[in-house]
Coordinates of C-alpha atoms in Angstrom, one line a residue:
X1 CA -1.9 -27.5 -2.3
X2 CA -4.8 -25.1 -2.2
X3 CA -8.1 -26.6 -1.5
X4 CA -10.0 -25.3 -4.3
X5 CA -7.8 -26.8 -6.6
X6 CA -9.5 -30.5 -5.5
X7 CA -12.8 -29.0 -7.4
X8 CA -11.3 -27.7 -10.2
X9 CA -10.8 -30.9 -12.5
X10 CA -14.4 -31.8 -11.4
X11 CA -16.0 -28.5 -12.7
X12 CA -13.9 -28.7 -15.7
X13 CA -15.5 -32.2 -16.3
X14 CA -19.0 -30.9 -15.3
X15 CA -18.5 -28.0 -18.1
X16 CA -17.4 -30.0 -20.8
X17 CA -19.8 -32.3 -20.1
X18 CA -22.5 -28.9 -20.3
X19 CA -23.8 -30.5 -16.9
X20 CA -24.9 -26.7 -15.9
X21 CA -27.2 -28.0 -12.9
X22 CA -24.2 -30.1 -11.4
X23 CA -22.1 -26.8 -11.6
X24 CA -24.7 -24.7 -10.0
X25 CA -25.1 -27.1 -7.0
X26 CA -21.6 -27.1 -6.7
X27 CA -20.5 -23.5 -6.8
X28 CA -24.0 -22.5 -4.9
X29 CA -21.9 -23.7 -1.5
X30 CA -18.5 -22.5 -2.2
X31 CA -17.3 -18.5 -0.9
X32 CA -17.4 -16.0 -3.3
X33 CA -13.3 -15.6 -2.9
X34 CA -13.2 -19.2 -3.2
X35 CA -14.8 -19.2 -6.9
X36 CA -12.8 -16.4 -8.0
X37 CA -9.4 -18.4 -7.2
X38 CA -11.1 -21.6 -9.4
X39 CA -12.3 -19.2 -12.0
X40 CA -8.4 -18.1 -12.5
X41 CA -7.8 -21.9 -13.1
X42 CA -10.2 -21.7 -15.9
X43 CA -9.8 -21.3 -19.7
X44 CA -11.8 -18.1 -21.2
X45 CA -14.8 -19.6 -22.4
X46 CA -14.8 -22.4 -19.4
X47 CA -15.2 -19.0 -17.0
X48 CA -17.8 -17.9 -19.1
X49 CA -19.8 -20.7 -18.9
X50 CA -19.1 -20.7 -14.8
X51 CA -20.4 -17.6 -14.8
X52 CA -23.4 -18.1 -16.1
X53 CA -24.7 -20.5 -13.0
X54 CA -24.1 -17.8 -10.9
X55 CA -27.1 -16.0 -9.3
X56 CA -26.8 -12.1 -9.7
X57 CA -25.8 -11.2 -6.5
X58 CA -22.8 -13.9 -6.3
X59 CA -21.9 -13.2 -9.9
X60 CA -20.9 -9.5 -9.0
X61 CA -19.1 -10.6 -5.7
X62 CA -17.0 -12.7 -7.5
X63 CA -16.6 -10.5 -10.6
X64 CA -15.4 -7.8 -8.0
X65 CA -12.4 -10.2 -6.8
X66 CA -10.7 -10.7 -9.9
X67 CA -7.9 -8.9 -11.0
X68 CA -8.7 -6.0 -13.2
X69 CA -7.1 -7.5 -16.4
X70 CA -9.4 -10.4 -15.8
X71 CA -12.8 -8.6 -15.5
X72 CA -11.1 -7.2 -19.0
X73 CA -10.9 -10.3 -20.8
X74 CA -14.5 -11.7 -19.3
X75 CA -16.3 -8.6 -20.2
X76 CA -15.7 -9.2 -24.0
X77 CA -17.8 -12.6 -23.4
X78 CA -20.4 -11.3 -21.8
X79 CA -23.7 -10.0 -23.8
X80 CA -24.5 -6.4 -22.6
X81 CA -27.7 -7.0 -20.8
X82 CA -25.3 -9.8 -18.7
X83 CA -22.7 -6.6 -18.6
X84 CA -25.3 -4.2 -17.3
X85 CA -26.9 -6.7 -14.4
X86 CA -23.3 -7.5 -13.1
X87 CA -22.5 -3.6 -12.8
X88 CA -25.7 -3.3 -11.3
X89 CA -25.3 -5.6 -8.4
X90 CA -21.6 -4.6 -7.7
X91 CA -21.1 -1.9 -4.6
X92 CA -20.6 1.5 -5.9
X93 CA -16.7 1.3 -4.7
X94 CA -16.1 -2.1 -6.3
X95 CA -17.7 -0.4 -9.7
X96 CA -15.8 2.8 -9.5
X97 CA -12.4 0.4 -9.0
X98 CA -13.5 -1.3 -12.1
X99 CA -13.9 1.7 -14.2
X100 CA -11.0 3.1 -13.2
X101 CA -9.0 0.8 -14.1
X102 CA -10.3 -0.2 -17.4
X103 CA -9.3 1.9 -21.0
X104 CA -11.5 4.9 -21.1
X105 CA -13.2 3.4 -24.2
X106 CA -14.4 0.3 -22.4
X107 CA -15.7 3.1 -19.5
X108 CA -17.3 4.9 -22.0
X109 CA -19.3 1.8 -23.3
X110 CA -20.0 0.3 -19.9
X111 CA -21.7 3.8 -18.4
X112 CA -24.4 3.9 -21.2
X113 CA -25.3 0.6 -19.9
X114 CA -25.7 2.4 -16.6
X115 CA -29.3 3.9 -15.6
X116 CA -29.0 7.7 -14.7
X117 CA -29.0 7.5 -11.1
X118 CA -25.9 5.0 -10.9
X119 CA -24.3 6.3 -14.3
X120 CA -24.1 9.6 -11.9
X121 CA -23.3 8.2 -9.0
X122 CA -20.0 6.7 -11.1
X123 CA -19.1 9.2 -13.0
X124 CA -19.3 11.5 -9.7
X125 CA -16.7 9.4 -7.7
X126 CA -14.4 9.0 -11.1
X127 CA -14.5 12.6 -10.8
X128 CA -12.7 12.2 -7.4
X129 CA -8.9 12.4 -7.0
X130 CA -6.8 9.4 -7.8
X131 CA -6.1 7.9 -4.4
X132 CA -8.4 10.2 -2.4
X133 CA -11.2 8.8 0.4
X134 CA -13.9 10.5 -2.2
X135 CA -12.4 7.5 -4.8
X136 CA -12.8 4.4 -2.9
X137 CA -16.2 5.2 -1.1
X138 CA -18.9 4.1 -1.5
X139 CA -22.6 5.5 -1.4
X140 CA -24.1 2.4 0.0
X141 CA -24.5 3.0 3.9
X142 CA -27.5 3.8 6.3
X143 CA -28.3 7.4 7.4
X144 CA -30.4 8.1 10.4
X145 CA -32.5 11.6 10.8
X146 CA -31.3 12.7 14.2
X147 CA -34.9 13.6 15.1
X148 CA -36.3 10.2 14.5
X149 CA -37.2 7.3 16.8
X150 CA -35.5 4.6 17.6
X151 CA -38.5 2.6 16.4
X152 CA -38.6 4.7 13.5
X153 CA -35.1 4.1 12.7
X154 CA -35.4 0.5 12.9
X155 CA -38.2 0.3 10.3
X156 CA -36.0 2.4 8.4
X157 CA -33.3 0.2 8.7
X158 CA -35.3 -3.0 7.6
X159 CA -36.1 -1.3 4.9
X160 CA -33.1 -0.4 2.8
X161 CA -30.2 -2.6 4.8
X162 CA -30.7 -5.4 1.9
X163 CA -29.2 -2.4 -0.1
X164 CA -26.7 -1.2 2.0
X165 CA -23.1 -2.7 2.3
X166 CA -23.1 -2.3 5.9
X167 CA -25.6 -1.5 8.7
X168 CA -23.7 -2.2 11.5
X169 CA -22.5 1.2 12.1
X170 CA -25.3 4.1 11.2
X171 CA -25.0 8.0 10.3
X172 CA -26.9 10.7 12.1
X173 CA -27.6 13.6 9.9
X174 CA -29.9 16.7 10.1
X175 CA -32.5 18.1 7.3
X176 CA -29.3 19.7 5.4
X177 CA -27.4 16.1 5.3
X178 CA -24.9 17.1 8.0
X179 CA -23.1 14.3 9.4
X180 CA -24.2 15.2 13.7
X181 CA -23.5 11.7 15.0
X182 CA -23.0 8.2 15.3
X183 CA -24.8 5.0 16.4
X184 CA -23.8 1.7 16.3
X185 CA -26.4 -0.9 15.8
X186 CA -26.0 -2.7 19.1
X187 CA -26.9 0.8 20.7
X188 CA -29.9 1.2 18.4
X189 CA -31.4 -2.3 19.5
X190 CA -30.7 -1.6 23.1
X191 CA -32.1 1.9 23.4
X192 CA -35.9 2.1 24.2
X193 CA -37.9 2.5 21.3
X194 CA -39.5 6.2 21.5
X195 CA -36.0 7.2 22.3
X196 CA -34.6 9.7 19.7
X197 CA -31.6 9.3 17.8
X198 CA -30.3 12.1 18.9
X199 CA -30.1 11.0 22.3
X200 CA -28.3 8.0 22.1
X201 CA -25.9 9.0 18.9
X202 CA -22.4 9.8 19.3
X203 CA -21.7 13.4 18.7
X204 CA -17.8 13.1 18.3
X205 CA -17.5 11.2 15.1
X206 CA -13.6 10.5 13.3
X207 CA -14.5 11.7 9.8
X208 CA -12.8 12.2 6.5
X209 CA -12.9 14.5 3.9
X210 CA -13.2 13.7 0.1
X211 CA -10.2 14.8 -1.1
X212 CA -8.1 13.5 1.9
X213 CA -5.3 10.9 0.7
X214 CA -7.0 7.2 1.3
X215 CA -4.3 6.5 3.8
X216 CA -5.4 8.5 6.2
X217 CA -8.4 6.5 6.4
X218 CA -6.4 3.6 6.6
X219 CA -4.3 5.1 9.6
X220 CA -7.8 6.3 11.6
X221 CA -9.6 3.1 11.2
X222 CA -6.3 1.0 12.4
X223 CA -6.2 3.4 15.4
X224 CA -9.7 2.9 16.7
X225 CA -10.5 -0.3 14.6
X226 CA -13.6 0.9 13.0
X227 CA -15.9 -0.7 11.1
X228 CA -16.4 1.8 8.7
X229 CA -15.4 6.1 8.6
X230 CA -17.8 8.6 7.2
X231 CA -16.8 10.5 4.7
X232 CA -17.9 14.2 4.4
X233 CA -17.8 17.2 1.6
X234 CA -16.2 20.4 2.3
X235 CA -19.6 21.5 4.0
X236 CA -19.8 18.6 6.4
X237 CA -22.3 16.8 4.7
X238 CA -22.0 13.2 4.6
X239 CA -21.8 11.6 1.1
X240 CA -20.1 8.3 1.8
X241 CA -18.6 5.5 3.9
X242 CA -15.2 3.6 3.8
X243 CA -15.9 0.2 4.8
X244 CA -12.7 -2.2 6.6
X245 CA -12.7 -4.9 3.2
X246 CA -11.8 -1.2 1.2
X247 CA -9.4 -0.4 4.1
X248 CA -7.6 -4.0 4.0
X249 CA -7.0 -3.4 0.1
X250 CA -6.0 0.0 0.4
X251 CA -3.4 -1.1 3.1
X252 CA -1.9 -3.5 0.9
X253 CA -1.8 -1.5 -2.4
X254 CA 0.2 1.2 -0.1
X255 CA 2.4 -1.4 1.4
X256 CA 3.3 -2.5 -2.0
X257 CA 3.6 0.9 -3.3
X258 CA 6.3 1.8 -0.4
X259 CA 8.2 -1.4 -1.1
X260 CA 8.8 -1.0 -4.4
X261 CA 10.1 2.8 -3.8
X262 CA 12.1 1.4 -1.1
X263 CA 13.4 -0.7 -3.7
X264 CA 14.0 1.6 -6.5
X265 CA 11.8 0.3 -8.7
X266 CA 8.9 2.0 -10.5
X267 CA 5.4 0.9 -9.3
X268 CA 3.9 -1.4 -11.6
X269 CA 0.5 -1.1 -12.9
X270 CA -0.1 -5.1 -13.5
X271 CA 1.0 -7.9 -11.6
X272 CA 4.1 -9.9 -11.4
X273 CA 3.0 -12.4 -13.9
X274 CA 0.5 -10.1 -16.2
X275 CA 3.0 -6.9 -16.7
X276 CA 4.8 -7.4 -20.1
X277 CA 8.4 -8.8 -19.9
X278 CA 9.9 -5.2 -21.5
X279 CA 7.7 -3.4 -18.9
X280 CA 8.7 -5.0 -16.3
X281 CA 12.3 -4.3 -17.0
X282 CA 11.5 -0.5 -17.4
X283 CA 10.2 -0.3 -14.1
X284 CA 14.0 -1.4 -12.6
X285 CA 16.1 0.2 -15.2
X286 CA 15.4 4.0 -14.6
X287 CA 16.2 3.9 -11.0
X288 CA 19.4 1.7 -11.6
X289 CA 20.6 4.0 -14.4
X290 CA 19.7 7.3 -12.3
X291 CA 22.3 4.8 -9.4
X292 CA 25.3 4.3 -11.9
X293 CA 25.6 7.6 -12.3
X294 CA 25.3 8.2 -9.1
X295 CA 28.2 5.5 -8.4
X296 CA 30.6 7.3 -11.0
X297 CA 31.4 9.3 -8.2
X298 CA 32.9 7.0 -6.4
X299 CA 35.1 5.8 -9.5
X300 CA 36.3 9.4 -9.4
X301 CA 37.1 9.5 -6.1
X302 CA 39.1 6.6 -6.1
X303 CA 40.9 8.6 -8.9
X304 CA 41.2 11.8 -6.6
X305 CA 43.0 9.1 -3.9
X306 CA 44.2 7.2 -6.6
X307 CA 48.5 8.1 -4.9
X308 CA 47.3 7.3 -1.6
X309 CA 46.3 4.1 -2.5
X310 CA 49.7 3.2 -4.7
X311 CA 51.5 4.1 -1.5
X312 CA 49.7 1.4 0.1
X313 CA 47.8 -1.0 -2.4
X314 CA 46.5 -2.9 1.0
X315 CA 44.1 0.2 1.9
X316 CA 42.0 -1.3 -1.3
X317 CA 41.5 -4.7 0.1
X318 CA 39.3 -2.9 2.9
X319 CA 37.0 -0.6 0.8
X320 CA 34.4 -3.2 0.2
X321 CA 34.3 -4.1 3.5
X322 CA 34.2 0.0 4.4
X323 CA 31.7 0.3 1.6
X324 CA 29.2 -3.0 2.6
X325 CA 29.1 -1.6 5.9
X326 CA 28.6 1.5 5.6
X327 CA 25.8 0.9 2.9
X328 CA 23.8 -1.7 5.0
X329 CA 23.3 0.1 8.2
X330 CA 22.3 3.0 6.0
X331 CA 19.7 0.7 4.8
X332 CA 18.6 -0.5 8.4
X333 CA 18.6 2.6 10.0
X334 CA 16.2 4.3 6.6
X335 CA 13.7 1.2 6.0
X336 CA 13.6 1.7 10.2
X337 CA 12.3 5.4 10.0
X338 CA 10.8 5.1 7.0
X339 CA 8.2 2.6 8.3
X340 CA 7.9 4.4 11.6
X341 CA 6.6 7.2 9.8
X342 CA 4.1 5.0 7.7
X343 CA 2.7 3.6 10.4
X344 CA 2.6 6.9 12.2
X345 CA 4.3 5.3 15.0
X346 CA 7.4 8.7 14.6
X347 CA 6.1 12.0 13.8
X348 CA 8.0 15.2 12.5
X349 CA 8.6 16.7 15.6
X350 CA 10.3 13.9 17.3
X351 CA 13.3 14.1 15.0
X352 CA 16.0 15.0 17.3
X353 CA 15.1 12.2 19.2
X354 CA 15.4 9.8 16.4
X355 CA 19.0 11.5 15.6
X356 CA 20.3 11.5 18.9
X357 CA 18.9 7.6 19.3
X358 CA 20.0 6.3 15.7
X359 CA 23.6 8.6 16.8
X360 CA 24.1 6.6 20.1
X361 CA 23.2 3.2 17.7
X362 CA 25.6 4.0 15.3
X363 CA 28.8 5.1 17.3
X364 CA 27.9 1.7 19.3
X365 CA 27.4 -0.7 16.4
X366 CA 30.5 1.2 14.8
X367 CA 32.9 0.8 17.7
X368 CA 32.1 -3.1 17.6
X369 CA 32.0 -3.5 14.0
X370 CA 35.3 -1.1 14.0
X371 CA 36.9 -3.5 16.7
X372 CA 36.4 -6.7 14.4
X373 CA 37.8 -4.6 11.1
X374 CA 40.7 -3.7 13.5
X375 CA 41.5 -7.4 14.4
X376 CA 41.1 -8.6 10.9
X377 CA 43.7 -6.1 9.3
X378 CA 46.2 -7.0 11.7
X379 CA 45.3 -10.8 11.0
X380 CA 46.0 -10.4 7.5
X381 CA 48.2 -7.9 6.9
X382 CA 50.3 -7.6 10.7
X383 CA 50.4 -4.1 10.1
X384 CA 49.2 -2.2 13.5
X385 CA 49.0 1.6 11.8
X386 CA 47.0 0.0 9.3
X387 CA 44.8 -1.8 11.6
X388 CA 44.0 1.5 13.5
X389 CA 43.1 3.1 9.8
X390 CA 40.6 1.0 8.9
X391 CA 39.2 0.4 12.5
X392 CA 38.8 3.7 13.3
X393 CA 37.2 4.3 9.4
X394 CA 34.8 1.5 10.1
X395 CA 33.5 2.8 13.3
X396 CA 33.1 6.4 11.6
X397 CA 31.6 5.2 8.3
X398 CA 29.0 3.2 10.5
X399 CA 28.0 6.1 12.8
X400 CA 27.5 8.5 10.0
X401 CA 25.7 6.1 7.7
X402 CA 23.6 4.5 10.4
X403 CA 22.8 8.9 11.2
X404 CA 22.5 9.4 7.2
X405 CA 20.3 6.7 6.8
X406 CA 17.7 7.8 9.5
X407 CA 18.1 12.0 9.0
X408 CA 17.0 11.4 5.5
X409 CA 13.9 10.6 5.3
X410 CA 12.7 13.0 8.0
X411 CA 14.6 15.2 5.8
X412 CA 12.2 13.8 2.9
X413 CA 8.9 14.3 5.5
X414 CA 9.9 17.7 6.1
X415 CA 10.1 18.9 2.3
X416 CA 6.6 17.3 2.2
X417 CA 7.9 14.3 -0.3
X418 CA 7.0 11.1 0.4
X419 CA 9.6 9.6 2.4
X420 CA 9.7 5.8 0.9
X421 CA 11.7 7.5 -2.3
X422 CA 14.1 7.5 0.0
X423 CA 15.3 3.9 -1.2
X424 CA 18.0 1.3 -0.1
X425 CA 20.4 1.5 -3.0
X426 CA 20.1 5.2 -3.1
X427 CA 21.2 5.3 0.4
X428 CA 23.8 2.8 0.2
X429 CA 25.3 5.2 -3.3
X430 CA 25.6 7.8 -0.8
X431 CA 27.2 6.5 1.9
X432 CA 29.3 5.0 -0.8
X433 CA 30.8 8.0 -1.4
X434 CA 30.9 9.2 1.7
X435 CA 32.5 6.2 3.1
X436 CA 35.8 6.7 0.0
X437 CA 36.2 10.4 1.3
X438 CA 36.5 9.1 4.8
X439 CA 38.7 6.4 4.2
X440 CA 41.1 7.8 2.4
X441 CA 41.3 11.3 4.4
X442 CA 41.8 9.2 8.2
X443 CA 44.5 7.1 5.9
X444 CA 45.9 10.0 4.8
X445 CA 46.2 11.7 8.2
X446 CA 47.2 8.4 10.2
X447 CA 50.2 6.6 7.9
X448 CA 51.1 10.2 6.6
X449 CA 50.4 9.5 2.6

């Protein structure tokens, strides 16, 4: 049992009972996260009135945590001058993933409830790519002139940090906004105070561009476990910062994203629970239809063998063994590579290395699985030439799936398509098929049908 779940019958009580000051001591010490798991246990108008106890800056933490189909449904609660204050105190990021993933005509209405400066600022990282670093940045961070004092900077820092989502980590930029440098604020404290910034920054700063894909961020700040990564415009100039709570989000959403390819199942746009019961079953049925096709193949096949195997009925017993086999190592061997290039752990130009390993893993894993297929034929069936058939098919089927399975995907990388299309049951239709032609050609040649 969750802990949170303890308070919930008690703040229910508290808000029927319209015992606002009870509710407001009580949520005043819980974490923001913490509230937005009890505010999911709420009815509608019980999360408005929840809501209302919260101070500003708390409200917009907490409004920033729910699910996007939740901020939905509270937003038609809320008056518009509660509306504007919560997008207000909400990070620049955490607004633009709001607005992004609300129906344009809710957008529309919530950005003329936005000053100028911010209704900008919004409307100028919405007018980033989908799923670029430019998208999920946010504007919020502390810039140091590389001239300036160290004295100077701290003032500075003092100053606007209340405003800034981090100030752990500050930017050095010149007059024309060019990112020159970096400076933690450990260094910044230590350094003596008419030091320059210049002289204690960190000239060799990891940087992203704008329209790079948000992974890469993900990948750089997982390498050198950074607290945040400057992002820069085409010119260099520094108009943003990807902070690690972003980078934790964005790892999952990808995660998710790869699974479900791996899968074969369209990525979803609401969660399990929230996506419509029809839309849910789209998401699966285009993939498995595109796969049954795919399949008839091997129904045609086994028509093309179809007087090798009345000559000998037994050689069916063995094809879903053949088949499962065949299909599963595929499977192994592909989720394998595919994650090793995720992670960035394989690159590209390592691919004969991978074949040559996954070639050697395969001939092995065949020759033992083959030996065990061997043993059970003549177990069942005391026929020795029939033994040898499907022994030495198993041990073939394996090596080439287990090689199929991990030259695909780099196949995939190499065409520049995302290599997590390459899913399980796709690579198990394949090796499907090519695990029928092998079969029934060693059959063929070894009991002369």
């Amino acid at each position: 049992m969750k802990w949170y779940k303890i308070f919930t019958p008690e703040l229910k009580e508290l808000i029927d009972s319209k015992n606002l000051k009870g509710l407001s001591l009580i949520l005043r010490e819980i974490h923001p996260a913490d509230i937005a798991d009890i505010i999911r246990e709420l009815e509608p108008t019980e999360r408005v009135i929840a809501f209302r106890v919260l101070d500003k800056t708390k409200i917009a933490e907490v409004f920033s945590l729910l699910d996007p189909e939740e901020e939905e449904e509270l937003l038609r609660y809320f008056t518009e001058q509660r509306v504007k204050e919560i997008l207000l105190e909400m990070s620049p990021d955490d607004r633009t993933q709001l607005l992004d993933e609300l129906p344009a005509s809710v957008v529309n209405k919530l950005l003329k409830l936005l000053p100028k400066e911010e209704r900008d600022e919004a409307n100028l990282l919405l007018n980033y790519p989908p799923q670029s670093a430019g998208r999920v940045m946010t504007t919020e961070y502390v810039d140091l002139r590389t001239e300036i004092t160290v004295s100077e900077a701290l003032e500075h820092i003092r100053k606007t940090g209340p405003d800034r989502e981090t100030i752990y980590t500050c930017y050095a930029i010149n007059e024309k906004r060019i990112l020159c440098g970096v400076a933690s604020l450990k260094d910044i404290i230590l350094a003596k105070p008419d030091q320059k910034i210049s002289e204690i920054m960190i000239e060799n700063v990891f940087k992203i561009n704008t329209t790079d894909d948000q992974e890469e961020a993900v990948k750089v700040i997982q390498k050198y476990d950074f607290l945040s990564l400057p992002v820069v415009d085409s010119e260099n100039r520094l108009v943003g910062i990807i902070t690690v709570d972003d980078i934790l989000d964005i790892a999952e959403e990808e995660a998710t994203e790869d699974f479900h390819k791996m899968a074969a199942i369209q990525l979803p746009e609401e969660k399990y629970f929230r996506s419509g019961f029809f839309k849910h079953l789209s998401g699966r049925v285009v993939w498995l239809f595109v796969l049954i096709l795919a399949a008839t193949i091997s129904g045609k096949l086994l028509q093309k063998y179809s007087l090798a195997l009345s000559s000998i009925i037994a050689l069916a017993y063995f094809i879903p063994m053949l088949m499962g086999a065949g299909g599963n190592i595929g499977s192994q061997s592909s989720t394998l590579v595919v994650r090793a290039l995720a992670t960035g752990e394989l690159t590209l130009r390592q691919w004969w290395k991978v074949l040559v390993r996954e070639t050697c893993a395969g001939i092995v894993i065949g020759a033992v699985l083959g030996t065990t297929a061997f043993f059970i034929a003549i177990i069942l069936l005391k026929n020795t030439m029939l033994g040898i058939t499907v022994g030495i098919s198993v041990t073939t089927v394996v090596a080439v799936g287990n090689l199929a399975g991990a030259a695909t995907p780099l196949i995939f990388r190499y065409l520049r398509l995302d290599p997590a299309i390459v899913s399980a049951p796709l690579i198990t239709t394949i090796i499907d098929v090519t695990g029928i032609i092998i079969y029934f050609e060693i059959a063929k040649r070894i009991l002369n049908i």
